[in-house]
PDB file of N, CA and C in Angstrom:
ATOM      1  N   MET A   1       0.856  -1.165   0.000  1.00  0.00           N
ATOM      2  CA  MET A   1       0.000   0.000   0.000  1.00  0.00           C
ATOM      3  C   MET A   1       0.904   1.232   0.000  1.00  0.00           C
ATOM      4  N   LYS A   2       0.578   2.149  -0.835  1.00  0.00           N
ATOM      5  CA  LYS A   2       1.399   3.346  -0.966  1.00  0.00           C
ATOM      6  C   LYS A   2       1.158   4.295   0.201  1.00  0.00           C
ATOM      7  N   LYS A   3       2.233   4.631   0.910  1.00  0.00           N
ATOM      8  CA  LYS A   3       2.112   5.528   2.062  1.00  0.00           C
ATOM      9  C   LYS A   3       1.632   6.909   1.638  1.00  0.00           C
ATOM     10  N   TRP A   4       2.035   7.355   0.450  1.00  0.00           N
ATOM     11  CA  TRP A   4       1.600   8.680  -0.007  1.00  0.00           C
ATOM     12  C   TRP A   4       0.090   8.720  -0.173  1.00  0.00           C
ATOM     13  N   LEU A   5      -0.518   7.597  -0.520  1.00  0.00           N
ATOM     14  CA  LEU A   5      -1.967   7.563  -0.682  1.00  0.00           C
ATOM     15  C   LEU A   5      -2.661   7.729   0.663  1.00  0.00           C
ATOM     16  N   ILE A   6      -2.190   7.025   1.669  1.00  0.00           N
ATOM     17  CA  ILE A   6      -2.767   7.146   3.009  1.00  0.00           C
ATOM     18  C   ILE A   6      -2.557   8.552   3.549  1.00  0.00           C
ATOM     19  N   SER A   7      -1.404   9.146   3.246  1.00  0.00           N
ATOM     20  CA  SER A   7      -1.118  10.483   3.768  1.00  0.00           C
ATOM     21  C   SER A   7      -2.061  11.544   3.192  1.00  0.00           C
ATOM     22  N   LYS A   8      -2.738  11.260   2.097  1.00  0.00           N
ATOM     23  CA  LYS A   8      -3.672  12.211   1.490  1.00  0.00           C
ATOM     24  C   LYS A   8      -5.060  12.168   2.128  1.00  0.00           C
ATOM     25  N   VAL A   9      -5.307  11.202   2.995  1.00  0.00           N
ATOM     26  CA  VAL A   9      -6.612  11.085   3.651  1.00  0.00           C
ATOM     27  C   VAL A   9      -6.694  12.109   4.774  1.00  0.00           C
ATOM     28  N   LYS A  10      -7.810  12.821   4.851  1.00  0.00           N
ATOM     29  CA  LYS A  10      -8.006  13.816   5.905  1.00  0.00           C
ATOM     30  C   LYS A  10      -8.090  13.126   7.264  1.00  0.00           C
ATOM     31  N   ASP A  11      -7.650  13.819   8.301  1.00  0.00           N
ATOM     32  CA  ASP A  11      -7.716  13.272   9.657  1.00  0.00           C
ATOM     33  C   ASP A  11      -9.147  12.983  10.090  1.00  0.00           C
ATOM     34  N   THR A  12     -10.104  13.687   9.510  1.00  0.00           N
ATOM     35  CA  THR A  12     -11.506  13.489   9.888  1.00  0.00           C
ATOM     36  C   THR A  12     -12.159  12.331   9.132  1.00  0.00           C
ATOM     37  N   ASP A  13     -11.474  11.783   8.146  1.00  0.00           N
ATOM     38  CA  ASP A  13     -12.008  10.659   7.370  1.00  0.00           C
ATOM     39  C   ASP A  13     -11.575   9.333   7.980  1.00  0.00           C
ATOM     40  N   ASN A  14     -12.352   8.305   7.731  1.00  0.00           N
ATOM     41  CA  ASN A  14     -11.999   6.956   8.160  1.00  0.00           C
ATOM     42  C   ASN A  14     -11.324   6.228   7.012  1.00  0.00           C
ATOM     43  N   ILE A  15     -10.349   5.404   7.347  1.00  0.00           N
ATOM     44  CA  ILE A  15      -9.639   4.619   6.344  1.00  0.00           C
ATOM     45  C   ILE A  15     -10.086   3.169   6.459  1.00  0.00           C
ATOM     46  N   TYR A  16     -10.468   2.585   5.343  1.00  0.00           N
ATOM     47  CA  TYR A  16     -10.734   1.153   5.249  1.00  0.00           C
ATOM     48  C   TYR A  16      -9.852   0.638   4.124  1.00  0.00           C
ATOM     49  N   ALA A  17      -8.910  -0.204   4.426  1.00  0.00           N
ATOM     50  CA  ALA A  17      -8.016  -0.740   3.405  1.00  0.00           C
ATOM     51  C   ALA A  17      -8.219  -2.245   3.323  1.00  0.00           C
ATOM     52  N   MET A  18      -8.593  -2.710   2.148  1.00  0.00           N
ATOM     53  CA  MET A  18      -8.759  -4.146   1.941  1.00  0.00           C
ATOM     54  C   MET A  18      -7.788  -4.569   0.861  1.00  0.00           C
ATOM     55  N   ARG A  19      -6.976  -5.550   1.200  1.00  0.00           N
ATOM     56  CA  ARG A  19      -5.915  -5.940   0.289  1.00  0.00           C
ATOM     57  C   ARG A  19      -5.472  -7.352   0.619  1.00  0.00           C
ATOM     58  N   ASP A  20      -4.923  -8.009  -0.344  1.00  0.00           N
ATOM     59  CA  ASP A  20      -4.309  -9.303  -0.116  1.00  0.00           C
ATOM     60  C   ASP A  20      -2.899  -9.043   0.412  1.00  0.00           C
ATOM     61  N   PHE A  21      -2.772  -8.976   1.728  1.00  0.00           N
ATOM     62  CA  PHE A  21      -1.480  -8.675   2.341  1.00  0.00           C
ATOM     63  C   PHE A  21      -0.567  -9.897   2.388  1.00  0.00           C
ATOM     64  N   ASN A  22      -1.109 -11.083   2.162  1.00  0.00           N
ATOM     65  CA  ASN A  22      -0.326 -12.317   2.247  1.00  0.00           C
ATOM     66  C   ASN A  22       0.471 -12.376   3.536  1.00  0.00           C
ATOM     67  N   GLY A  23      -0.166 -12.004   4.618  1.00  0.00           N
ATOM     68  CA  GLY A  23       0.536 -11.968   5.894  1.00  0.00           C
ATOM     69  C   GLY A  23      -0.209 -12.676   6.992  1.00  0.00           C
ATOM     70  N   ARG A  24       0.537 -13.061   7.991  1.00  0.00           N
ATOM     71  CA  ARG A  24      -0.018 -13.618   9.225  1.00  0.00           C
ATOM     72  C   ARG A  24       0.424 -12.701  10.358  1.00  0.00           C
ATOM     73  N   VAL A  25      -0.530 -12.227  11.129  1.00  0.00           N
ATOM     74  CA  VAL A  25      -0.171 -11.351  12.241  1.00  0.00           C
ATOM     75  C   VAL A  25      -0.024 -12.118  13.549  1.00  0.00           C
ATOM     76  N   GLY A  26      -0.544 -13.330  13.605  1.00  0.00           N
ATOM     77  CA  GLY A  26      -0.408 -14.139  14.813  1.00  0.00           C
ATOM     78  C   GLY A  26      -1.235 -13.607  15.967  1.00  0.00           C
ATOM     79  N   LYS A  27      -0.843 -13.982  17.177  1.00  0.00           N
ATOM     80  CA  LYS A  27      -1.634 -13.618  18.356  1.00  0.00           C
ATOM     81  C   LYS A  27      -1.297 -12.215  18.850  1.00  0.00           C
ATOM     82  N   ARG A  28      -2.189 -11.670  19.687  1.00  0.00           N
ATOM     83  CA  ARG A  28      -1.965 -10.340  20.278  1.00  0.00           C
ATOM     84  C   ARG A  28      -0.737 -10.383  21.158  1.00  0.00           C
ATOM     85  N   ARG A  29       0.107  -9.385  21.000  1.00  0.00           N
ATOM     86  CA  ARG A  29       1.318  -9.311  21.809  1.00  0.00           C
ATOM     87  C   ARG A  29       1.865  -7.892  21.748  1.00  0.00           C
ATOM     88  N   THR A  30       2.721  -7.574  22.676  1.00  0.00           N
ATOM     89  CA  THR A  30       3.385  -6.281  22.698  1.00  0.00           C
ATOM     90  C   THR A  30       4.290  -6.191  21.477  1.00  0.00           C
ATOM     91  N   PRO A  31       4.340  -5.111  20.774  1.00  0.00           N
ATOM     92  CA  PRO A  31       3.678  -3.821  20.982  1.00  0.00           C
ATOM     93  C   PRO A  31       2.430  -3.648  20.125  1.00  0.00           C
ATOM     94  N   TRP A  32       1.811  -4.730  19.685  1.00  0.00           N
ATOM     95  CA  TRP A  32       0.738  -4.642  18.695  1.00  0.00           C
ATOM     96  C   TRP A  32      -0.674  -4.707  19.270  1.00  0.00           C
ATOM     97  N   GLU A  33      -0.859  -4.661  20.569  1.00  0.00           N
ATOM     98  CA  GLU A  33      -2.193  -4.811  21.162  1.00  0.00           C
ATOM     99  C   GLU A  33      -3.204  -3.803  20.614  1.00  0.00           C
ATOM    100  N   ALA A  34      -2.767  -2.596  20.337  1.00  0.00           N
ATOM    101  CA  ALA A  34      -3.681  -1.553  19.855  1.00  0.00           C
ATOM    102  C   ALA A  34      -4.176  -1.830  18.435  1.00  0.00           C
ATOM    103  N   HIS A  35      -3.528  -2.741  17.724  1.00  0.00           N
ATOM    104  CA  HIS A  35      -3.846  -2.978  16.317  1.00  0.00           C
ATOM    105  C   HIS A  35      -4.443  -4.356  16.062  1.00  0.00           C
ATOM    106  N   LEU A  36      -4.485  -5.180  17.101  1.00  0.00           N
ATOM    107  CA  LEU A  36      -5.100  -6.506  17.021  1.00  0.00           C
ATOM    108  C   LEU A  36      -6.130  -6.608  18.121  1.00  0.00           C
ATOM    109  N   ARG A  37      -7.277  -7.112  17.805  1.00  0.00           N
ATOM    110  CA  ARG A  37      -8.340  -7.257  18.788  1.00  0.00           C
ATOM    111  C   ARG A  37      -8.365  -8.684  19.341  1.00  0.00           C
ATOM    112  N   PRO A  38      -9.277  -8.979  20.256  1.00  0.00           N
ATOM    113  CA  PRO A  38      -9.243 -10.250  20.991  1.00  0.00           C
ATOM    114  C   PRO A  38      -9.256 -11.516  20.137  1.00  0.00           C
ATOM    115  N   PHE A  39      -9.747 -11.435  18.913  1.00  0.00           N
ATOM    116  CA  PHE A  39      -9.893 -12.655  18.135  1.00  0.00           C
ATOM    117  C   PHE A  39      -8.847 -12.784  17.033  1.00  0.00           C
ATOM    118  N   SER A  40      -7.633 -12.319  17.305  1.00  0.00           N
ATOM    119  CA  SER A  40      -6.570 -12.520  16.323  1.00  0.00           C
ATOM    120  C   SER A  40      -6.225 -14.005  16.277  1.00  0.00           C
ATOM    121  N   GLU A  41      -5.653 -14.421  15.169  1.00  0.00           N
ATOM    122  CA  GLU A  41      -5.322 -15.825  14.948  1.00  0.00           C
ATOM    123  C   GLU A  41      -4.230 -16.245  15.921  1.00  0.00           C
ATOM    124  N   THR A  42      -4.490 -17.232  16.745  1.00  0.00           N
ATOM    125  CA  THR A  42      -3.546 -17.591  17.810  1.00  0.00           C
ATOM    126  C   THR A  42      -2.727 -18.834  17.512  1.00  0.00           C
ATOM    127  N   THR A  43      -3.000 -19.520  16.422  1.00  0.00           N
ATOM    128  CA  THR A  43      -2.284 -20.766  16.157  1.00  0.00           C
ATOM    129  C   THR A  43      -1.118 -20.582  15.196  1.00  0.00           C
ATOM    130  N   THR A  44      -0.872 -19.360  14.764  1.00  0.00           N
ATOM    131  CA  THR A  44       0.209 -19.121  13.813  1.00  0.00           C
ATOM    132  C   THR A  44       1.151 -18.048  14.337  1.00  0.00           C
ATOM    133  N   LYS A  45       2.339 -18.030  13.775  1.00  0.00           N
ATOM    134  CA  LYS A  45       3.309 -16.987  14.107  1.00  0.00           C
ATOM    135  C   LYS A  45       3.228 -15.890  13.054  1.00  0.00           C
ATOM    136  N   CYS A  46       3.636 -14.715  13.449  1.00  0.00           N
ATOM    137  CA  CYS A  46       3.665 -13.574  12.537  1.00  0.00           C
ATOM    138  C   CYS A  46       4.761 -13.793  11.492  1.00  0.00           C
ATOM    139  N   ASN A  47       4.447 -13.503  10.227  1.00  0.00           N
ATOM    140  CA  ASN A  47       5.472 -13.587   9.196  1.00  0.00           C
ATOM    141  C   ASN A  47       5.872 -12.178   8.742  1.00  0.00           C
ATOM    142  N   ARG A  48       6.749 -12.102   7.758  1.00  0.00           N
ATOM    143  CA  ARG A  48       7.271 -10.809   7.304  1.00  0.00           C
ATOM    144  C   ARG A  48       6.160  -9.887   6.805  1.00  0.00           C
ATOM    145  N   ASN A  49       5.231 -10.410   6.034  1.00  0.00           N
ATOM    146  CA  ASN A  49       4.132  -9.572   5.549  1.00  0.00           C
ATOM    147  C   ASN A  49       3.188  -9.184   6.675  1.00  0.00           C
ATOM    148  N   GLY A  50       3.054 -10.043   7.673  1.00  0.00           N
ATOM    149  CA  GLY A  50       2.272  -9.689   8.855  1.00  0.00           C
ATOM    150  C   GLY A  50       2.916  -8.537   9.603  1.00  0.00           C
ATOM    151  N   GLU A  51       4.238  -8.557   9.701  1.00  0.00           N
ATOM    152  CA  GLU A  51       4.967  -7.444  10.327  1.00  0.00           C
ATOM    153  C   GLU A  51       4.735  -6.159   9.534  1.00  0.00           C
ATOM    154  N   TYR A  52       4.749  -6.266   8.202  1.00  0.00           N
ATOM    155  CA  TYR A  52       4.479  -5.098   7.351  1.00  0.00           C
ATOM    156  C   TYR A  52       3.088  -4.545   7.650  1.00  0.00           C
ATOM    157  N   LEU A  53       2.104  -5.436   7.727  1.00  0.00           N
ATOM    158  CA  LEU A  53       0.735  -5.011   8.007  1.00  0.00           C
ATOM    159  C   LEU A  53       0.641  -4.346   9.370  1.00  0.00           C
ATOM    160  N   LEU A  54       1.270  -4.931  10.374  1.00  0.00           N
ATOM    161  CA  LEU A  54       1.229  -4.352  11.719  1.00  0.00           C
ATOM    162  C   LEU A  54       1.933  -2.999  11.766  1.00  0.00           C
ATOM    163  N   ASN A  55       3.049  -2.876  11.073  1.00  0.00           N
ATOM    164  CA  ASN A  55       3.734  -1.579  11.008  1.00  0.00           C
ATOM    165  C   ASN A  55       2.873  -0.537  10.300  1.00  0.00           C
ATOM    166  N   LEU A  56       2.194  -0.938   9.230  1.00  0.00           N
ATOM    167  CA  LEU A  56       1.281  -0.037   8.525  1.00  0.00           C
ATOM    168  C   LEU A  56       0.169   0.420   9.466  1.00  0.00           C
ATOM    169  N   CYS A  57      -0.391  -0.521  10.216  1.00  0.00           N
ATOM    170  CA  CYS A  57      -1.442  -0.180  11.181  1.00  0.00           C
ATOM    171  C   CYS A  57      -0.918   0.794  12.235  1.00  0.00           C
ATOM    172  N   ALA A  58       0.262   0.528  12.760  1.00  0.00           N
ATOM    173  CA  ALA A  58       0.832   1.380  13.805  1.00  0.00           C
ATOM    174  C   ALA A  58       1.114   2.784  13.278  1.00  0.00           C
ATOM    175  N   GLU A  59       1.645   2.864  12.088  1.00  0.00           N
ATOM    176  CA  GLU A  59       2.016   4.158  11.515  1.00  0.00           C
ATOM    177  C   GLU A  59       0.805   5.035  11.206  1.00  0.00           C
ATOM    178  N   HIS A  60      -0.329   4.403  10.897  1.00  0.00           N
ATOM    179  CA  HIS A  60      -1.491   5.173  10.448  1.00  0.00           C
ATOM    180  C   HIS A  60      -2.714   5.012  11.342  1.00  0.00           C
ATOM    181  N   GLY A  61      -2.542   4.459  12.534  1.00  0.00           N
ATOM    182  CA  GLY A  61      -3.654   4.332  13.472  1.00  0.00           C
ATOM    183  C   GLY A  61      -4.747   3.394  12.994  1.00  0.00           C
ATOM    184  N   LEU A  62      -4.362   2.262  12.409  1.00  0.00           N
ATOM    185  CA  LEU A  62      -5.316   1.290  11.884  1.00  0.00           C
ATOM    186  C   LEU A  62      -5.359   0.045  12.763  1.00  0.00           C
ATOM    187  N   VAL A  63      -6.394  -0.745  12.593  1.00  0.00           N
ATOM    188  CA  VAL A  63      -6.492  -2.050  13.258  1.00  0.00           C
ATOM    189  C   VAL A  63      -6.815  -3.103  12.207  1.00  0.00           C
ATOM    190  N   ALA A  64      -6.420  -4.335  12.475  1.00  0.00           N
ATOM    191  CA  ALA A  64      -6.805  -5.459  11.618  1.00  0.00           C
ATOM    192  C   ALA A  64      -8.223  -5.837  12.014  1.00  0.00           C
ATOM    193  N   SER A  65      -9.199  -5.362  11.252  1.00  0.00           N
ATOM    194  CA  SER A  65     -10.592  -5.511  11.679  1.00  0.00           C
ATOM    195  C   SER A  65     -11.079  -6.951  11.652  1.00  0.00           C
ATOM    196  N   ASN A  66     -10.375  -7.838  10.970  1.00  0.00           N
ATOM    197  CA  ASN A  66     -10.733  -9.255  11.020  1.00  0.00           C
ATOM    198  C   ASN A  66     -10.670  -9.770  12.453  1.00  0.00           C
ATOM    199  N   THR A  67      -9.878  -9.122  13.291  1.00  0.00           N
ATOM    200  CA  THR A  67      -9.649  -9.617  14.650  1.00  0.00           C
ATOM    201  C   THR A  67     -10.659  -9.088  15.659  1.00  0.00           C
ATOM    202  N   PHE A  68     -11.647  -8.297  15.229  1.00  0.00           N
ATOM    203  CA  PHE A  68     -12.690  -7.786  16.122  1.00  0.00           C
ATOM    204  C   PHE A  68     -13.700  -8.854  16.501  1.00  0.00           C
ATOM    205  N   TYR A  69     -13.917  -9.809  15.616  1.00  0.00           N
ATOM    206  CA  TYR A  69     -15.065 -10.694  15.744  1.00  0.00           C
ATOM    207  C   TYR A  69     -14.646 -12.154  15.800  1.00  0.00           C
ATOM    208  N   GLN A  70     -15.377 -12.921  16.581  1.00  0.00           N
ATOM    209  CA  GLN A  70     -15.114 -14.348  16.654  1.00  0.00           C
ATOM    210  C   GLN A  70     -15.826 -15.027  15.487  1.00  0.00           C
ATOM    211  N   HIS A  71     -15.083 -15.828  14.759  1.00  0.00           N
ATOM    212  CA  HIS A  71     -15.625 -16.540  13.609  1.00  0.00           C
ATOM    213  C   HIS A  71     -15.468 -18.038  13.823  1.00  0.00           C
ATOM    214  N   LYS A  72     -16.205 -18.812  13.044  1.00  0.00           N
ATOM    215  CA  LYS A  72     -15.966 -20.250  13.011  1.00  0.00           C
ATOM    216  C   LYS A  72     -14.535 -20.456  12.538  1.00  0.00           C
ATOM    217  N   ARG A  73     -13.932 -21.564  12.918  1.00  0.00           N
ATOM    218  CA  ARG A  73     -12.547 -21.844  12.527  1.00  0.00           C
ATOM    219  C   ARG A  73     -12.376 -21.726  11.001  1.00  0.00           C
ATOM    220  N   SER A  74     -13.362 -22.180  10.253  1.00  0.00           N
ATOM    221  CA  SER A  74     -13.261 -22.129   8.791  1.00  0.00           C
ATOM    222  C   SER A  74     -13.308 -20.702   8.251  1.00  0.00           C
ATOM    223  N   GLN A  75     -13.704 -19.741   9.089  1.00  0.00           N
ATOM    224  CA  GLN A  75     -13.811 -18.354   8.643  1.00  0.00           C
ATOM    225  C   GLN A  75     -12.776 -17.434   9.276  1.00  0.00           C
ATOM    226  N   VAL A  76     -11.898 -17.973  10.113  1.00  0.00           N
ATOM    227  CA  VAL A  76     -10.887 -17.136  10.772  1.00  0.00           C
ATOM    228  C   VAL A  76      -9.952 -16.530   9.741  1.00  0.00           C
ATOM    229  N   LEU A  77      -9.536 -17.320   8.791  1.00  0.00           N
ATOM    230  CA  LEU A  77      -8.659 -16.842   7.736  1.00  0.00           C
ATOM    231  C   LEU A  77      -9.535 -16.539   6.533  1.00  0.00           C
ATOM    232  N   THR A  78      -9.487 -15.304   6.041  1.00  0.00           N
ATOM    233  CA  THR A  78     -10.367 -14.955   4.931  1.00  0.00           C
ATOM    234  C   THR A  78      -9.981 -15.706   3.673  1.00  0.00           C
ATOM    235  N   TRP A  79      -8.714 -16.026   3.537  1.00  0.00           N
ATOM    236  CA  TRP A  79      -8.242 -16.864   2.451  1.00  0.00           C
ATOM    237  C   TRP A  79      -6.958 -17.476   2.938  1.00  0.00           C
ATOM    238  N   TYR A  80      -6.749 -18.735   2.664  1.00  0.00           N
ATOM    239  CA  TYR A  80      -5.572 -19.413   3.195  1.00  0.00           C
ATOM    240  C   TYR A  80      -4.955 -20.291   2.127  1.00  0.00           C
ATOM    241  N   LYS A  81      -3.675 -20.143   1.922  1.00  0.00           N
ATOM    242  CA  LYS A  81      -2.905 -21.041   1.081  1.00  0.00           C
ATOM    243  C   LYS A  81      -1.475 -20.966   1.576  1.00  0.00           C
ATOM    244  N   CYS A  82      -0.968 -22.051   2.010  1.00  0.00           N
ATOM    245  CA  CYS A  82       0.366 -22.123   2.617  1.00  0.00           C
ATOM    246  C   CYS A  82       0.454 -21.145   3.780  1.00  0.00           C
ATOM    247  N   ASN A  83       0.981 -19.958   3.553  1.00  0.00           N
ATOM    248  CA  ASN A  83       1.123 -19.000   4.654  1.00  0.00           C
ATOM    249  C   ASN A  83       0.550 -17.633   4.298  1.00  0.00           C
ATOM    250  N   ASN A  84      -0.538 -17.595   3.569  1.00  0.00           N
ATOM    251  CA  ASN A  84      -1.092 -16.322   3.119  1.00  0.00           C
ATOM    252  C   ASN A  84      -2.486 -16.092   3.672  1.00  0.00           C
ATOM    253  N   ILE A  85      -2.751 -14.899   4.173  1.00  0.00           N
ATOM    254  CA  ILE A  85      -4.051 -14.537   4.715  1.00  0.00           C
ATOM    255  C   ILE A  85      -4.400 -13.132   4.244  1.00  0.00           C
ATOM    256  N   ASN A  86      -5.665 -12.902   3.896  1.00  0.00           N
ATOM    257  CA  ASN A  86      -6.134 -11.554   3.574  1.00  0.00           C
ATOM    258  C   ASN A  86      -6.559 -10.856   4.852  1.00  0.00           C
ATOM    259  N   TYR A  87      -6.328  -9.568   4.934  1.00  0.00           N
ATOM    260  CA  TYR A  87      -6.763  -8.776   6.080  1.00  0.00           C
ATOM    261  C   TYR A  87      -7.482  -7.538   5.608  1.00  0.00           C
ATOM    262  N   CYS A  88      -8.397  -7.070   6.433  1.00  0.00           N
ATOM    263  CA  CYS A  88      -9.041  -5.779   6.236  1.00  0.00           C
ATOM    264  C   CYS A  88      -8.559  -4.901   7.382  1.00  0.00           C
ATOM    265  N   THR A  89      -8.300  -3.646   7.107  1.00  0.00           N
ATOM    266  CA  THR A  89      -7.913  -2.723   8.170  1.00  0.00           C
ATOM    267  C   THR A  89      -8.897  -1.572   8.196  1.00  0.00           C
ATOM    268  N   GLU A  90      -8.994  -0.924   9.337  1.00  0.00           N
ATOM    269  CA  GLU A  90      -9.833   0.260   9.444  1.00  0.00           C
ATOM    270  C   GLU A  90      -9.246   1.181  10.490  1.00  0.00           C
ATOM    271  N   SER A  91      -9.662   2.439  10.456  1.00  0.00           N
ATOM    272  CA  SER A  91      -9.183   3.419  11.427  1.00  0.00           C
ATOM    273  C   SER A  91      -9.560   2.981  12.830  1.00  0.00           C
ATOM    274  N   THR A  92      -8.669   3.212  13.782  1.00  0.00           N
ATOM    275  CA  THR A  92      -8.972   2.840  15.162  1.00  0.00           C
ATOM    276  C   THR A  92     -10.133   3.651  15.696  1.00  0.00           C
ATOM    277  N   THR A  93     -10.372   4.830  15.141  1.00  0.00           N
ATOM    278  CA  THR A  93     -11.472   5.675  15.622  1.00  0.00           C
ATOM    279  C   THR A  93     -12.836   5.128  15.238  1.00  0.00           C
ATOM    280  N   THR A  94     -12.898   4.251  14.237  1.00  0.00           N
ATOM    281  CA  THR A  94     -14.195   3.701  13.845  1.00  0.00           C
ATOM    282  C   THR A  94     -14.644   2.623  14.809  1.00  0.00           C
ATOM    283  N   GLY A  95     -13.722   2.113  15.597  1.00  0.00           N
ATOM    284  CA  GLY A  95     -14.070   1.083  16.569  1.00  0.00           C
ATOM    285  C   GLY A  95     -14.706  -0.105  15.907  1.00  0.00           C
ATOM    286  N   GLN A  96     -15.831  -0.533  16.435  1.00  0.00           N
ATOM    287  CA  GLN A  96     -16.509  -1.694  15.893  1.00  0.00           C
ATOM    288  C   GLN A  96     -17.761  -1.285  15.125  1.00  0.00           C
ATOM    289  N   LYS A  97     -17.655  -0.268  14.308  1.00  0.00           N
ATOM    290  CA  LYS A  97     -18.814   0.196  13.551  1.00  0.00           C
ATOM    291  C   LYS A  97     -19.177  -0.772  12.430  1.00  0.00           C
ATOM    292  N   ALA A  98     -18.202  -1.470  11.888  1.00  0.00           N
ATOM    293  CA  ALA A  98     -18.506  -2.453  10.854  1.00  0.00           C
ATOM    294  C   ALA A  98     -19.174  -3.657  11.509  1.00  0.00           C
ATOM    295  N   ASP A  99     -20.157  -4.231  10.829  1.00  0.00           N
ATOM    296  CA  ASP A  99     -20.847  -5.392  11.384  1.00  0.00           C
ATOM    297  C   ASP A  99     -19.922  -6.588  11.521  1.00  0.00           C
ATOM    298  N   HIS A 100     -19.119  -6.831  10.512  1.00  0.00           N
ATOM    299  CA  HIS A 100     -18.136  -7.901  10.569  1.00  0.00           C
ATOM    300  C   HIS A 100     -17.147  -7.690   9.435  1.00  0.00           C
ATOM    301  N   ALA A 101     -16.019  -8.349   9.547  1.00  0.00           N
ATOM    302  CA  ALA A 101     -15.006  -8.254   8.505  1.00  0.00           C
ATOM    303  C   ALA A 101     -14.726  -9.664   8.022  1.00  0.00           C
ATOM    304  N   LYS A 102     -15.194  -9.953   6.831  1.00  0.00           N
ATOM    305  CA  LYS A 102     -15.042 -11.292   6.301  1.00  0.00           C
ATOM    306  C   LYS A 102     -14.988 -11.199   4.792  1.00  0.00           C
ATOM    307  N   ASP A 103     -14.111 -11.956   4.180  1.00  0.00           N
ATOM    308  CA  ASP A 103     -13.988 -11.987   2.730  1.00  0.00           C
ATOM    309  C   ASP A 103     -14.922 -13.058   2.195  1.00  0.00           C
ATOM    310  N   GLY A 104     -15.861 -12.657   1.339  1.00  0.00           N
ATOM    311  CA  GLY A 104     -16.769 -13.625   0.721  1.00  0.00           C
ATOM    312  C   GLY A 104     -17.877 -13.889   1.580  1.00  0.00           C
TER     313      GLY A 104
END
């Protein structure tokens, strides 16, 4: 995701970024608690793209909104192949305004 694009968003606007990040963020842990909610994936470790996603969230005040809601095991990963997962992010100020975050 281009940082210059995010930087053009007004502070009063909400950001929703949906992308195939091909990342795993793993379980909630320091220093990422503010960007992962209670239902983050706990059976996997964070990979390089997951670190990228978490850094993007930290830099721009975003959260991985997939982690707001408890899903059936088959729905925890929006898409899975080897070590790839899709994530949706949203501004931390939007809180839980979205009904759910699920691909498909």
